[in-house]
PDB file of C-alpha atoms and ligand atoms in Angstrom:
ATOM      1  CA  UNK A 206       7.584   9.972  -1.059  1.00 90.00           C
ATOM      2  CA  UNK A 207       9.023   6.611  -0.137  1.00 95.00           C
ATOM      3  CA  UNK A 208       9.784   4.425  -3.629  1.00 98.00           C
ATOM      4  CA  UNK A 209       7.653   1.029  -2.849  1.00 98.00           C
ATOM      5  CA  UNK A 210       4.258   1.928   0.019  1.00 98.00           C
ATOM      6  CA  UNK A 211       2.580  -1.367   0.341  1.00 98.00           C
ATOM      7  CA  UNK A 212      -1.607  -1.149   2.129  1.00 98.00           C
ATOM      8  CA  UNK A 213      -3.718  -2.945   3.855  1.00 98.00           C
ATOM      9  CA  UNK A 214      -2.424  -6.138   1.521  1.00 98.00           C
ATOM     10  CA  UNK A 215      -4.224  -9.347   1.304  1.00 98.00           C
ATOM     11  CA  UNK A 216      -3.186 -12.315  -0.714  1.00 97.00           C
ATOM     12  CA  UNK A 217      -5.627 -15.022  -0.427  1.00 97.00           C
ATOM     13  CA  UNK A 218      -5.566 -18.279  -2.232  1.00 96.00           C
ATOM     14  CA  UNK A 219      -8.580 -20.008  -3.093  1.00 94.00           C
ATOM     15  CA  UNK A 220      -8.164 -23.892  -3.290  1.00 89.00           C
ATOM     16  CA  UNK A 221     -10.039 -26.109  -1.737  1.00 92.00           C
ATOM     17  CA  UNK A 222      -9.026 -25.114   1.109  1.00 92.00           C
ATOM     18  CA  UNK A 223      -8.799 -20.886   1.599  1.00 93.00           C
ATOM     19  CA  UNK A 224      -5.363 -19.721   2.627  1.00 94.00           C
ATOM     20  CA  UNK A 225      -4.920 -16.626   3.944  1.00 95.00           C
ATOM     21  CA  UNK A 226      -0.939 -15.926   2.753  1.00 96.00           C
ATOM     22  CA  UNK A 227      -0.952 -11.924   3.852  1.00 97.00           C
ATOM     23  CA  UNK A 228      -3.357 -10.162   5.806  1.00 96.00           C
ATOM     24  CA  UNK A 229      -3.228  -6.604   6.231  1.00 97.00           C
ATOM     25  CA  UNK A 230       0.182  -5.980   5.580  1.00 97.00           C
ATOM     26  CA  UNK A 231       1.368  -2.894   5.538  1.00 98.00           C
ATOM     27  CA  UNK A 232       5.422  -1.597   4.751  1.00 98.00           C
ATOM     28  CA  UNK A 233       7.365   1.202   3.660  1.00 98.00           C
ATOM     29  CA  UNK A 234      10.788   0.528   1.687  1.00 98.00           C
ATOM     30  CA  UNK A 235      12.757   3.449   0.089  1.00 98.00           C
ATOM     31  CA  UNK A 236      15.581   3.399  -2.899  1.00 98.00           C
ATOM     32  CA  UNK A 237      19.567   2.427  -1.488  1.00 97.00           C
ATOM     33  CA  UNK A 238      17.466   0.382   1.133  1.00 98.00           C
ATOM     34  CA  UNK A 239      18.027  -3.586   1.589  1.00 98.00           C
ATOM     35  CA  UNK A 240      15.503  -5.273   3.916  1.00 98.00           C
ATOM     36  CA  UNK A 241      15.221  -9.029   4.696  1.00 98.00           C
ATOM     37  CA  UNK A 242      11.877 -10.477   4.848  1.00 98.00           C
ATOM     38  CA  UNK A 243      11.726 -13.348   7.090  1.00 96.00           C
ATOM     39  CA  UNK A 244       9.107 -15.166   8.583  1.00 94.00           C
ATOM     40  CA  UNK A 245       8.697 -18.876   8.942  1.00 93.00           C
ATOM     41  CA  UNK A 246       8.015 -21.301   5.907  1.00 93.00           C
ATOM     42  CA  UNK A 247       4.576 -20.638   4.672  1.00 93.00           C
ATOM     43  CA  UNK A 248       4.503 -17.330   6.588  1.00 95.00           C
ATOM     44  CA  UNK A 249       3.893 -15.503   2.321  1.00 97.00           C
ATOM     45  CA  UNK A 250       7.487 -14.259   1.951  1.00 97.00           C
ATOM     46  CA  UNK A 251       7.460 -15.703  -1.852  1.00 98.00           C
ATOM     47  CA  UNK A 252       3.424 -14.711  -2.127  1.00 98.00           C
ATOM     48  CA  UNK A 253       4.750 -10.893  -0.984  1.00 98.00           C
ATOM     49  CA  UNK A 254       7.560 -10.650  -3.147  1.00 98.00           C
ATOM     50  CA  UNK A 255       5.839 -12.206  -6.272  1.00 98.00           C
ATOM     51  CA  UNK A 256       2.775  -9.382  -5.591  1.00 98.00           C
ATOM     52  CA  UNK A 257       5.670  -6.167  -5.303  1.00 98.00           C
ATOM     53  CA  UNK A 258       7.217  -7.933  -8.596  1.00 98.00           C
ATOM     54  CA  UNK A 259       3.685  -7.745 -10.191  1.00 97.00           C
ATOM     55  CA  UNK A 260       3.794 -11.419 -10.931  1.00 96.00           C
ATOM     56  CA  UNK A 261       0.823 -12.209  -8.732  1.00 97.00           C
ATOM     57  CA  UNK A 262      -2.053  -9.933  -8.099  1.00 97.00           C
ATOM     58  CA  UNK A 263      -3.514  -9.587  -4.701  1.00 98.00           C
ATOM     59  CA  UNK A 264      -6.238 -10.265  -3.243  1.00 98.00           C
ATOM     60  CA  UNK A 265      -7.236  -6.934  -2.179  1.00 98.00           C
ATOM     61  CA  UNK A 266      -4.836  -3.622  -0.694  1.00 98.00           C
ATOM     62  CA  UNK A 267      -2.715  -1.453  -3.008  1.00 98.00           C
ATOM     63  CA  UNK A 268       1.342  -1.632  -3.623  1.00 98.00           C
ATOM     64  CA  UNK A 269       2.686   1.975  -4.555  1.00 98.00           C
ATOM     65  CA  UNK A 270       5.903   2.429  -6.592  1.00 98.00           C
ATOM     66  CA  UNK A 271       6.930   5.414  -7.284  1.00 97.00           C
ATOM     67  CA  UNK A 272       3.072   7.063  -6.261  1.00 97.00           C
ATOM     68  CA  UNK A 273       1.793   4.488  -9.395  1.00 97.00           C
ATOM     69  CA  UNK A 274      -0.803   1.389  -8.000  1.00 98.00           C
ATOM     70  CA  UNK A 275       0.577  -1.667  -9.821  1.00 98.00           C
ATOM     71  CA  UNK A 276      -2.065  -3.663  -8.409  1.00 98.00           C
ATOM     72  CA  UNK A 277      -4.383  -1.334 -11.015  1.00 97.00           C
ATOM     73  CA  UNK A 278      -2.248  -2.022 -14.129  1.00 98.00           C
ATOM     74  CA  UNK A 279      -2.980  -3.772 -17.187  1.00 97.00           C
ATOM     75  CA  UNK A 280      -1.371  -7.081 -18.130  1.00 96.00           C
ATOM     76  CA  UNK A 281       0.163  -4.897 -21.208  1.00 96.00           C
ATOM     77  CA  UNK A 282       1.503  -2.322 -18.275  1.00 97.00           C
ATOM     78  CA  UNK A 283       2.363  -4.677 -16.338  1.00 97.00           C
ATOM     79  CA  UNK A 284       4.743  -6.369 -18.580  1.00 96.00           C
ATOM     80  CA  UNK A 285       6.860  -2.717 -18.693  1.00 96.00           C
ATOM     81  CA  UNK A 286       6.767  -2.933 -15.077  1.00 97.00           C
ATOM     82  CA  UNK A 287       8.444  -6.162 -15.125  1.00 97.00           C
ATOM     83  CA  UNK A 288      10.818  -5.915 -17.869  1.00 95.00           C
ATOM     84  CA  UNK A 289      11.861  -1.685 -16.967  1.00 95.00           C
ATOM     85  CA  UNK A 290      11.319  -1.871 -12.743  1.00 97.00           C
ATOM     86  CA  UNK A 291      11.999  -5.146 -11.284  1.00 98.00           C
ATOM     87  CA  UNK A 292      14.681  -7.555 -11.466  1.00 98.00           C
ATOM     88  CA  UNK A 293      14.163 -11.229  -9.668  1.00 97.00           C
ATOM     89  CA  UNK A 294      16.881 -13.437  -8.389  1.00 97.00           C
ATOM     90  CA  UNK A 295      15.680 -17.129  -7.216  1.00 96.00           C
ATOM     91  CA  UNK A 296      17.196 -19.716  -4.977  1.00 95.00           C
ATOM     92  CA  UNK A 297      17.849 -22.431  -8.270  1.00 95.00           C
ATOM     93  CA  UNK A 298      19.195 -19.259 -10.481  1.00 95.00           C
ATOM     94  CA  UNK A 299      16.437 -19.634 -13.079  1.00 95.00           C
ATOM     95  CA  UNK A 300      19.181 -19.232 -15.904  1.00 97.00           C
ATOM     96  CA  UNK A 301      18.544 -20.465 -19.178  1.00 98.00           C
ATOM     97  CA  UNK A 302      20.876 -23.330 -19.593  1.00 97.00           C
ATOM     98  CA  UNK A 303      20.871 -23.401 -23.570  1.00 98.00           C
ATOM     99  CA  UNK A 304      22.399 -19.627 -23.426  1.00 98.00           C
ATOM    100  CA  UNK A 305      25.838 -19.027 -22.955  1.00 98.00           C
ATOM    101  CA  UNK A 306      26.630 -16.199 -19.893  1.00 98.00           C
ATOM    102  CA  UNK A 307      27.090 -13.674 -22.292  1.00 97.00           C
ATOM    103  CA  UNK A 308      23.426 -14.332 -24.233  1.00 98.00           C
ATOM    104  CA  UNK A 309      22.101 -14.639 -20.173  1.00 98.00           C
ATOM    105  CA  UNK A 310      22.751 -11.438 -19.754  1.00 97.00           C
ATOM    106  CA  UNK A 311      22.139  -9.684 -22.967  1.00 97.00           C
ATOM    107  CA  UNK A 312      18.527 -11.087 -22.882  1.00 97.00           C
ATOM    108  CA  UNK A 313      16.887  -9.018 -21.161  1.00 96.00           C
ATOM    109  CA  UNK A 314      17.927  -5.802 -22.606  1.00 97.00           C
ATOM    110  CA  UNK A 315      17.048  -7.752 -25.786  1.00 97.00           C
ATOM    111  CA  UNK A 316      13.574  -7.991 -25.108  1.00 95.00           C
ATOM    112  CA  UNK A 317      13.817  -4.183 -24.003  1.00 95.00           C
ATOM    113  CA  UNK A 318      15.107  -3.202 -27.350  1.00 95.00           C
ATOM    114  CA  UNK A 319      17.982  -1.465 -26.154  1.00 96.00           C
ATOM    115  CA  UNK A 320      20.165  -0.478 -28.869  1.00 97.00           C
ATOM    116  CA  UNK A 321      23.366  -2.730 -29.554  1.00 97.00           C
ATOM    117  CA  UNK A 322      26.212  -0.762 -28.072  1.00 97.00           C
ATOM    118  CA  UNK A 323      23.785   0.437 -25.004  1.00 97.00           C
ATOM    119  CA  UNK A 324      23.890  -3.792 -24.477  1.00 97.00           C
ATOM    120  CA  UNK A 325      27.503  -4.511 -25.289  1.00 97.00           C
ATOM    121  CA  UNK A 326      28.336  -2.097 -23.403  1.00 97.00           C
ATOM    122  CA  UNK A 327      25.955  -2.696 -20.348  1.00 97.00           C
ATOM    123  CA  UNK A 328      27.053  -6.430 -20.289  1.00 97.00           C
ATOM    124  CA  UNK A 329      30.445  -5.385 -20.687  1.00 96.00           C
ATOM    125  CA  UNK A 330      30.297  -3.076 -17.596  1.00 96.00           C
ATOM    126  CA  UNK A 331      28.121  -5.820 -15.704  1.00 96.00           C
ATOM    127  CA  UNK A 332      30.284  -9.058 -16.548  1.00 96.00           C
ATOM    128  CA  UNK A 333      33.235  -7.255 -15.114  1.00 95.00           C
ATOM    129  CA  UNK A 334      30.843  -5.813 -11.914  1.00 94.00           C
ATOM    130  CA  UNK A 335      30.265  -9.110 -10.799  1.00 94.00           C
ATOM    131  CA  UNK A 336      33.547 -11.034 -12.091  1.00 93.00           C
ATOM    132  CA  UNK A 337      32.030 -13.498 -14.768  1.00 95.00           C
ATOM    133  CA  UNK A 338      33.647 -11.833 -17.618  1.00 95.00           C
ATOM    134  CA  UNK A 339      36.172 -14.971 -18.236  1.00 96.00           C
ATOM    135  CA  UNK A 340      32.594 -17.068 -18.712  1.00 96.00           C
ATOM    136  CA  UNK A 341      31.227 -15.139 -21.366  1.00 94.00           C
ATOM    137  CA  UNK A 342      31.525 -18.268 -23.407  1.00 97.00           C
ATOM    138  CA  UNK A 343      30.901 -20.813 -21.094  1.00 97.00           C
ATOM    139  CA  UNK A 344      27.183 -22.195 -20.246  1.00 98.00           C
ATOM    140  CA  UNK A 345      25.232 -22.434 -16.950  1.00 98.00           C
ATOM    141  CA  UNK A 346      26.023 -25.705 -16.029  1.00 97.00           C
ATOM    142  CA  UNK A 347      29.822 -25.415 -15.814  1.00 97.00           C
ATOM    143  CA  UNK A 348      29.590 -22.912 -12.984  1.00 97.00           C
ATOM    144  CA  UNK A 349      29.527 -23.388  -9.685  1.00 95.00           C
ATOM    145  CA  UNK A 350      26.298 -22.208  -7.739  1.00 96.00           C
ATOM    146  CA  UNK A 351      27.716 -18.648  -6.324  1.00 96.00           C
ATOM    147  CA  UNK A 352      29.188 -18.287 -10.004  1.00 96.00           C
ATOM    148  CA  UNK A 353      25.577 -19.232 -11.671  1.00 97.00           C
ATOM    149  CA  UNK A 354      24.158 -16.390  -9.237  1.00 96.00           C
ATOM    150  CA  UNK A 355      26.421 -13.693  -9.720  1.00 96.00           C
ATOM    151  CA  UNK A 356      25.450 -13.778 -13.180  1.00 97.00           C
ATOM    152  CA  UNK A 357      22.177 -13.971 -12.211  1.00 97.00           C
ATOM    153  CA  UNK A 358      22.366 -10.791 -10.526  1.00 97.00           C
ATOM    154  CA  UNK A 359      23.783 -10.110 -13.698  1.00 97.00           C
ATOM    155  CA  UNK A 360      20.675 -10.503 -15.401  1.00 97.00           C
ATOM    156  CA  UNK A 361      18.495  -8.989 -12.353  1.00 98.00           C
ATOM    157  CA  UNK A 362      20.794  -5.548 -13.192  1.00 97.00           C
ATOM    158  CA  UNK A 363      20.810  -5.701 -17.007  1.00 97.00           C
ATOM    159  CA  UNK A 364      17.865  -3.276 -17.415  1.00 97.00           C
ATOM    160  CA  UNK A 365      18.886  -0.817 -14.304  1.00 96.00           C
ATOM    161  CA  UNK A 366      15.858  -1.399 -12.495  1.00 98.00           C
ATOM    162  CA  UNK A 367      14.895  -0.048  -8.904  1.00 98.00           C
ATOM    163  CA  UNK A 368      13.620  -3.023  -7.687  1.00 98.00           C
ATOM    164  CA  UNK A 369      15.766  -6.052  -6.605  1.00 98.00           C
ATOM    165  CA  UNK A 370      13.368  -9.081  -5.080  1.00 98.00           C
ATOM    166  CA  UNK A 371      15.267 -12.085  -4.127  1.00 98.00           C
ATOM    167  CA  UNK A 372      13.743 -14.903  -3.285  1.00 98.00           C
ATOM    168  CA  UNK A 373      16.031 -17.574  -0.550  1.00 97.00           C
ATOM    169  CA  UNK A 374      19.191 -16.109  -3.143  1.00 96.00           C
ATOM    170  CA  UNK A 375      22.041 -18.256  -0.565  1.00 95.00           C
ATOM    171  CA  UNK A 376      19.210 -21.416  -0.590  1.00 94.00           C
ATOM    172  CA  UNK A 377      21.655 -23.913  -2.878  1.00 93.00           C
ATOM    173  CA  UNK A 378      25.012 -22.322  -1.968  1.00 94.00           C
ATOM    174  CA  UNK A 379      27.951 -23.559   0.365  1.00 92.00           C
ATOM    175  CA  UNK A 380      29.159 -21.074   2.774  1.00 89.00           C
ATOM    176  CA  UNK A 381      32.264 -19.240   0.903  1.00 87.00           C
ATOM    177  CA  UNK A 382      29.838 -18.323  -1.943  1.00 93.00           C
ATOM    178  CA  UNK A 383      26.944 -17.704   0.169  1.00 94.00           C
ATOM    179  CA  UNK A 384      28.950 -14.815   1.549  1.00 93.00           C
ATOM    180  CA  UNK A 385      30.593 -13.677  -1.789  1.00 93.00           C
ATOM    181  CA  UNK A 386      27.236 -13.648  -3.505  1.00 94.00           C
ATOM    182  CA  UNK A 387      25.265 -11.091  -0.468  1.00 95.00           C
ATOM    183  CA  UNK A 388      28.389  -9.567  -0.138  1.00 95.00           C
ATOM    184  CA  UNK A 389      28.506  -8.302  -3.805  1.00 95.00           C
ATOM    185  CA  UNK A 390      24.800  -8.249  -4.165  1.00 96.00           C
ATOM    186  CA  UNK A 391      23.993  -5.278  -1.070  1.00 97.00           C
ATOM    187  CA  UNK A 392      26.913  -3.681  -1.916  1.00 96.00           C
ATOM    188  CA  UNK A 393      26.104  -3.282  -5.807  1.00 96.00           C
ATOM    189  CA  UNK A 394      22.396  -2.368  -4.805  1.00 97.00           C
ATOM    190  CA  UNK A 395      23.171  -0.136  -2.288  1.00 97.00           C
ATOM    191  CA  UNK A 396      25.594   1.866  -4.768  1.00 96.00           C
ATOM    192  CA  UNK A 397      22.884   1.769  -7.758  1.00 96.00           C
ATOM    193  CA  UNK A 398      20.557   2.958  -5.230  1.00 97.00           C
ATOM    194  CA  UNK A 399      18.095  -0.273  -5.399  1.00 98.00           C
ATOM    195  CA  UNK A 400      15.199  -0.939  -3.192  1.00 98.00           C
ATOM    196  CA  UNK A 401      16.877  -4.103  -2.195  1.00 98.00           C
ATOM    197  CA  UNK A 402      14.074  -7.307  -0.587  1.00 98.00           C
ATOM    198  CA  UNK A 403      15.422 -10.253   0.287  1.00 98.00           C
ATOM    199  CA  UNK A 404      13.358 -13.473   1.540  1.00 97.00           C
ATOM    200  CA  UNK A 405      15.369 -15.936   3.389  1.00 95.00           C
ATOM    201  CA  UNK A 406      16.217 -17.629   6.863  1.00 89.00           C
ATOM    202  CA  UNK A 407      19.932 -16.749   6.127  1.00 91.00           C
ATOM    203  CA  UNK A 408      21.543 -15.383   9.490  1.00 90.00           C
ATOM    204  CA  UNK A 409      24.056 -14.360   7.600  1.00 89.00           C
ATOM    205  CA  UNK A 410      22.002 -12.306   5.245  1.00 94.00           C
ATOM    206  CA  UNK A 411      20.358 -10.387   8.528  1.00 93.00           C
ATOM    207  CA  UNK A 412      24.097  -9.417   9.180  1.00 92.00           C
ATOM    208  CA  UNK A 413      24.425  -7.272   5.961  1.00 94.00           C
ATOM    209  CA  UNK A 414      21.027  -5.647   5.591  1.00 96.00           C
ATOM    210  CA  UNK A 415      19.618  -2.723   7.145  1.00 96.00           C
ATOM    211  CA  UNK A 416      16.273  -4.031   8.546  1.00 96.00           C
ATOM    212  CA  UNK A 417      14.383  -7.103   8.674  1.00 97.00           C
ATOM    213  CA  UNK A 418      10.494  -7.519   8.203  1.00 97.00           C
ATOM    214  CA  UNK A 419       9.272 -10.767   9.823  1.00 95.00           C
ATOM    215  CA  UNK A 420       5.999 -11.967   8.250  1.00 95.00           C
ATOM    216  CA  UNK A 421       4.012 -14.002  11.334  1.00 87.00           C
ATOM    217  CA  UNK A 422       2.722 -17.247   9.949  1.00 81.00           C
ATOM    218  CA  UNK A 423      -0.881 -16.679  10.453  1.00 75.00           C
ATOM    219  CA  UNK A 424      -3.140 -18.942  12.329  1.00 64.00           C
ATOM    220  CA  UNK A 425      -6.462 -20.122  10.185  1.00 58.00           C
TER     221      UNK A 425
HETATM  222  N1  ATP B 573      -0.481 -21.041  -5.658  1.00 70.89           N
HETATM  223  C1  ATP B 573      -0.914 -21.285  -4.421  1.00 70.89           C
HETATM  224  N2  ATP B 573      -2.132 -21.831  -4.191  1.00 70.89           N
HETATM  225  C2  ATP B 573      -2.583 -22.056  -2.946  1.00 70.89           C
HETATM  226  N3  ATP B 573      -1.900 -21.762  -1.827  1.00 70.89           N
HETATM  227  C3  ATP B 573      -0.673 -21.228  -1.972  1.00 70.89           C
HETATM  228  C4  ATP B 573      -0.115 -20.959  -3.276  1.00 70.89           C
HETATM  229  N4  ATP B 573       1.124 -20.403  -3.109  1.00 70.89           N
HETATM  230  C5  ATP B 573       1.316 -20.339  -1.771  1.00 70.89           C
HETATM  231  N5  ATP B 573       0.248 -20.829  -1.083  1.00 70.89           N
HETATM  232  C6  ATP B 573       0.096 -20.887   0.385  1.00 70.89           C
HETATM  233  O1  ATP B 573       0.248 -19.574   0.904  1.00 70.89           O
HETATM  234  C7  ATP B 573       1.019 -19.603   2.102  1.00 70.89           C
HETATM  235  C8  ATP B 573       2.239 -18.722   1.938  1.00 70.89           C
HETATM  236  O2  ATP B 573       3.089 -19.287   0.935  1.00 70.89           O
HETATM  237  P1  ATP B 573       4.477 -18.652   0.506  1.00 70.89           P
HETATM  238  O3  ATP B 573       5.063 -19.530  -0.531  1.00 70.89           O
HETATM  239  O4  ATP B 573       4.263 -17.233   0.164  1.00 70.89           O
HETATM  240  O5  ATP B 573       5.309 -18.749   1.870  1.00 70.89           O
HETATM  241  P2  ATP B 573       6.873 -18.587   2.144  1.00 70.89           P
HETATM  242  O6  ATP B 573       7.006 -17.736   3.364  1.00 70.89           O
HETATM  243  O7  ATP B 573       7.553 -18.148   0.917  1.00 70.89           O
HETATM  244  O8  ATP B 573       7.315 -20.084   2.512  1.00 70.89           O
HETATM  245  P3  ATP B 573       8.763 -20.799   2.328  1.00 70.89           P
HETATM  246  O9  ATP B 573       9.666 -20.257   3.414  1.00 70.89           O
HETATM  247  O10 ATP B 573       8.464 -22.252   2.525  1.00 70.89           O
HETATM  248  O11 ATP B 573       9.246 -20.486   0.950  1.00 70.89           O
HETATM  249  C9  ATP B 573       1.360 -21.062   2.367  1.00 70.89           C
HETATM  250  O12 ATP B 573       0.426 -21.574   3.302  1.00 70.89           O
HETATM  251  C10 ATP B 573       1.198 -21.722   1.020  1.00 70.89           C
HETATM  252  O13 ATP B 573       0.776 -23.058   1.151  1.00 70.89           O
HETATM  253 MG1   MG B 574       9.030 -18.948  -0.303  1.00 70.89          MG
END
């Protein structure tokens, strides 16, 4: 069975005005894939991703990982889902400046109450992965931008999830990181064997995925 099986999704917001963000979507993506979803701004790349990472429930239609219906879970359930399945990696990095690169990336296999030499360990291995080891010490803000999001694919790995979502990942980077970031970032999910989704207008991105989903921006 093919890892992530999205339905007949809707994601509707209701303001005061309705917008329909997804209508009847429907997509297959398997483990050691990487697929770019693109689509114009507005066209629910963010809304699609943010429903697969179970951050945002959907209006209606069902998202399958693994043959389990996250859109059925409980907030408690969903919360494993999060922390054990799904690792997200943002345009502005979404690192927490106060923490050092090592506690970054420790974090999250704090909360999942790994044991201490899984984490040293897993960091250890990680750091090295994506060549931040010589910033263990250092804090966010005295990296550059493709720097602050290797180690935030750092942090997207830490807990060896199957998931990667990755929402406009190149948006605040120059060229020469842009490609060193997507560069290490399909290669490292397609030899973990990651369902790999990637929203962004990036030509450069299209280059180094396998297939690209284009969302039409619907007409209301
Ligand atoms: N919280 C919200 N409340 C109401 N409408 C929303 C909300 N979030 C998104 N939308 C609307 O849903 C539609 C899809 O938004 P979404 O952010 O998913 O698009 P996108 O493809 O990621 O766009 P961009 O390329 O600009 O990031 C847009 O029309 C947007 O205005
Ligand atoms: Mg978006």
């Amino acid at each position: 069975m093919t890892y992530i099986i999205i339905e007949s999704l809707y994601k509707i917001y209701q303001g005061t005005v309705e917008t329909v963000a997804l209508e009847n979507f429907n997509e297959k993506i398997d483990k050691g894939e990487a697929v770019a979803i693109a689509g114009p701004s507005g066209s629910g790349k963010t809304s699609l991703l943010s429903c697969i990472g179970g951050v945002l429930k959907p209006t209606s239609g069902r998202i399958l990982i693994d043959g389990i219906d996250i859109t059925k879970l409980s907030d408690d359930e969903l919360v494993d889902y999060r922390r054990d399945q799904v690792g997200l990696i943002y345009q502005d990095f979404n690192l927490i400046d106060e923490f050092s690169i090592y506690e970054n990336v420790v974090l999250p296999m704090l909360i999942a109450k790994k044991t201490k030499s899984e984490i040293e360990a897993r960091a250890n291995e990680l750091l090295e992965a994506l060549d931040i080891q010589r910033y263990i010490k250092t804090f966010p803000n005295y990296l550059s931008g493709g720097e602050k999001q290797r180690v935030a694919i750092a942090v997207a790995l830490a807990n060896d999830p199957d998931i990667i979502l990755a929402d406009e990942p190149t948006g605040n980077l120059d060229l020469a990181s842009r490609e060193n970031v997507i560069d290490i970032l399909t290669t490292k999910c397609k030899d973990l064997n990651k369902a790999l989704l990637i929203a962004t207008h990036d030509p450069f991105i299209m280059k180094k995925i396998d297939r690209i989903i284009d969302l039409p921006k619907l007409i209301r």
